[in-house]
Amino acid sequence: MLSHLPSTPATPPPSSVPEPDEAYMGLRRSDHLPRRLALALPFTLAVVYLAMGGLLPEPLRPERWVAHEVNGWMQALLALPVFFGCGSPFLRRWYVSLRDRDTNMFTLTVTGTSAALGLSGFVLLFPELLPAAMTSGGHPPLYFEAVAVITTIVLAGQVLERRTYDRTGAAVRALLDLTPPRARRRRGGRTEEVPLADLVVGDLVEVRPGEKIPLDGVVMSGASTVDEALLTGESQPVEKTPGDSVIGSTLNRQGALEVRVERVGDDTTLRQIIRLVEQAQEEDAPIARLADQVSAWFVPAVLGVAALTFLAWWLLGGEGSGVFGLIAAVSVLVIACPCALGLATPTAIMAGAGLAARRGILVKGGAAMERAQALDTVVMDKTGTLTEGRPGVAGLHALPPWTEDEVLRLAAGAERVSEHPLAQAVVRAAVDRGLEVPPGSGFTSAPGFGIVSTIEGREVRVGSLAWLAQSGVEFEGLKEEAGRMENDGHTTVYVAIDHAPAGLLGVADRIRPSAVEAVASLRSLGVEVAMLTGDQERTARAVARQLGITRVHAGVLPGQKAQVVAALQQEGRVVGMVGDGVNDAPALVRADVGFALRSGTDVAIEAADVTLMRNDPRSVAEAIRISRATLRVIRQNLFWAFAYNVAGVPLAAGLLYPSFGWLLNPVYAGVAMSLSSILVVGNSLRLARLRP
């Protein structure tokens, strides 16, 4: 659980902290790839013009201005800055991959372009060593344009990938920018404007209409509506009155509020959201490890195929076959660059996590997203999840000589020190009736069963029927009344005074308006819903009937919730658990995927894999839909990445040359490689259009 010490200072606005020189795919922000791309583009266009300008109409051909003897040298002079200058980050990454024996896409790309550059330099320096069959009109074949074009295309692809990688964090950075740098603090009868870093827990701050709420807190006075859309995805403003909690960086729309600061620094909701989104970006899904495993043998295999291609051409071909083999080997290295394979999973995970975050669903990582798509059973804690978590006394019955007011007053006195929602409901009911709640002494609690306290010299026991029966108190005269209350969906709370039955209370927790729709949505996805509650069987069944739930686990003690989840898993089910309390934490951890409501405790949120910012159980079905769509896109990406390489490598190796005369130019191989990456990125970005 997060601790909130009064001396803990607020963290300065993150926008004032310099952005780190973080790496992505082995490249750094300080490499300035967009600038390198802008510099490489004119050089590359010039090389392409000199190399392929002969295909243009007569007036536009380069030989009108450049002598043929000079053309090749000009191509070399233009291609070298692109390869060694603009492409230097790739050369660095290539060296690191060889040094660490960690082959990757840069291993293939730089090896292929280096071979093309070396071949072109050789034929430029020693054209007389080439067989006549390799020349066209007496001109030796040069591939400087392939070197420049491939380097430029890879630069463009990396810029696109970098922007795709950044897109998921754009919403978070926007939230950081919206954090107000200063706040109006009330202290000692004065209101002063102070930096956010000066606020501590317990400070009172004034928030005027149209201003951002500086930090998480509780409304002490005033009433207003607050726009929480940026954090929860909820479009409608939320009414706030004294006692309600507010979230930092949300917009106060109408009235003035006085807010007591409750959380600062890394404990704030905004900071927790950022941490969860960062975890979602960084953690790989198990399916991503499949791609990593494939890449580990794929790159060495491609290098081997390229070597065999060269040897096969050299040994089995005719005149000039060695040069043909070198061209084919270069094409194999370029077209097999596993960019698309490397992008298949992370781009989809980032797009899916970003979509979920925009809809108020924070997923801690790719692994959680992959597990969520396989869920076939979701267990929901009743109180606070399917119900509003604020029960009230809906029925009251007393046995003579006690009156209803006396039973309620003494029960409230015993419950006044308890934090349990049912206890608080009893106390509220007594206050609402205008009864004075007496103090108690000797308070003893039996978690999950009941409490004992001494009120005005009388021993008062409040709890379950079974627990009171163990104490020797029988409620035979109240069975009929208790049955009526339980059939109405009330939780029956029994009251005994001085070891004698005194009465019972019917406590009802209103079902959330969205709970019925949430259960129906999950069932439409083929997911069975089970309800978990400490209530008696009859009470639990009454609530379940209203929700359309058939599987009910009633009378479950706090420590037994994880056992229920484990039992379902032993049946072969993939189980999700939805809860909000401290006692739900073990079950949230034990489940394949734990879902916590934002209104829940810090322990529950920390234990869960997914946080539902809207406090709406319908978000569980939405999270499953998004995860299924994300995994579907990942599988599509992996299929197309593999299919592309399976189809492209034989063509590049020249297997079709003997029959059709087709030999793939390295330039076209580079274009095809980049197009495959663009296809994968575009397919991942389709997730943004997924309908709710």
PDB file of N, CA and C in Angstrom, residues 23 166 191 293 379 457 495 519 559 561 614 649:
ATOM      1  N   ALA A  23      16.910   4.788 -25.981  1.00  0.00           N
ATOM      2  CA  ALA A  23      17.181   4.025 -27.198  1.00  0.00           C
ATOM      3  C   ALA A  23      15.937   3.280 -27.624  1.00  0.00           C
ATOM      4  N   ASP A 166       6.374   6.510 -30.414  1.00  0.00           N
ATOM      5  CA  ASP A 166       6.079   7.679 -29.592  1.00  0.00           C
ATOM      6  C   ASP A 166       4.586   7.939 -29.461  1.00  0.00           C
ATOM      7  N   THR A 191      -4.372  33.022   1.573  1.00  0.00           N
ATOM      8  CA  THR A 191      -4.293  32.250   0.334  1.00  0.00           C
ATOM      9  C   THR A 191      -3.101  32.753  -0.467  1.00  0.00           C
ATOM     10  N   GLN A 293      12.456 -15.676 -30.592  1.00  0.00           N
ATOM     11  CA  GLN A 293      13.072 -16.985 -30.782  1.00  0.00           C
ATOM     12  C   GLN A 293      13.265 -17.295 -32.267  1.00  0.00           C
ATOM     13  N   VAL A 379     -14.578 -13.859 -12.561  1.00  0.00           N
ATOM     14  CA  VAL A 379     -15.147 -13.875 -11.217  1.00  0.00           C
ATOM     15  C   VAL A 379     -15.239 -12.431 -10.734  1.00  0.00           C
ATOM     16  N   GLY A 457     -22.753  -0.796  29.282  1.00  0.00           N
ATOM     17  CA  GLY A 457     -22.728  -1.900  30.234  1.00  0.00           C
ATOM     18  C   GLY A 457     -23.328  -3.181  29.711  1.00  0.00           C
ATOM     19  N   VAL A 495     -28.439  -9.298  15.635  1.00  0.00           N
ATOM     20  CA  VAL A 495     -28.006  -8.533  16.808  1.00  0.00           C
ATOM     21  C   VAL A 495     -28.423  -9.296  18.067  1.00  0.00           C
ATOM     22  N   VAL A 519     -22.544  -7.973 -17.395  1.00  0.00           N
ATOM     23  CA  VAL A 519     -22.658  -9.432 -17.407  1.00  0.00           C
ATOM     24  C   VAL A 519     -23.101  -9.913 -18.792  1.00  0.00           C
ATOM     25  N   GLY A 559     -10.125 -14.741   3.143  1.00  0.00           N
ATOM     26  CA  GLY A 559      -8.963 -15.561   2.834  1.00  0.00           C
ATOM     27  C   GLY A 559      -9.236 -16.691   1.872  1.00  0.00           C
ATOM     28  N   LYS A 561     -11.031 -16.334  -1.069  1.00  0.00           N
ATOM     29  CA  LYS A 561     -11.309 -15.885  -2.433  1.00  0.00           C
ATOM     30  C   LYS A 561     -10.288 -16.433  -3.423  1.00  0.00           C
ATOM     31  N   ARG A 614     -12.849   3.858 -15.088  1.00  0.00           N
ATOM     32  CA  ARG A 614     -14.236   4.328 -15.058  1.00  0.00           C
ATOM     33  C   ARG A 614     -15.035   3.752 -13.898  1.00  0.00           C
ATOM     34  N   VAL A 649      12.714 -14.495 -50.381  1.00  0.00           N
ATOM     35  CA  VAL A 649      14.080 -15.020 -50.384  1.00  0.00           C
ATOM     36  C   VAL A 649      14.357 -15.892 -51.609  1.00  0.00           C
TER      37      VAL A 649
END
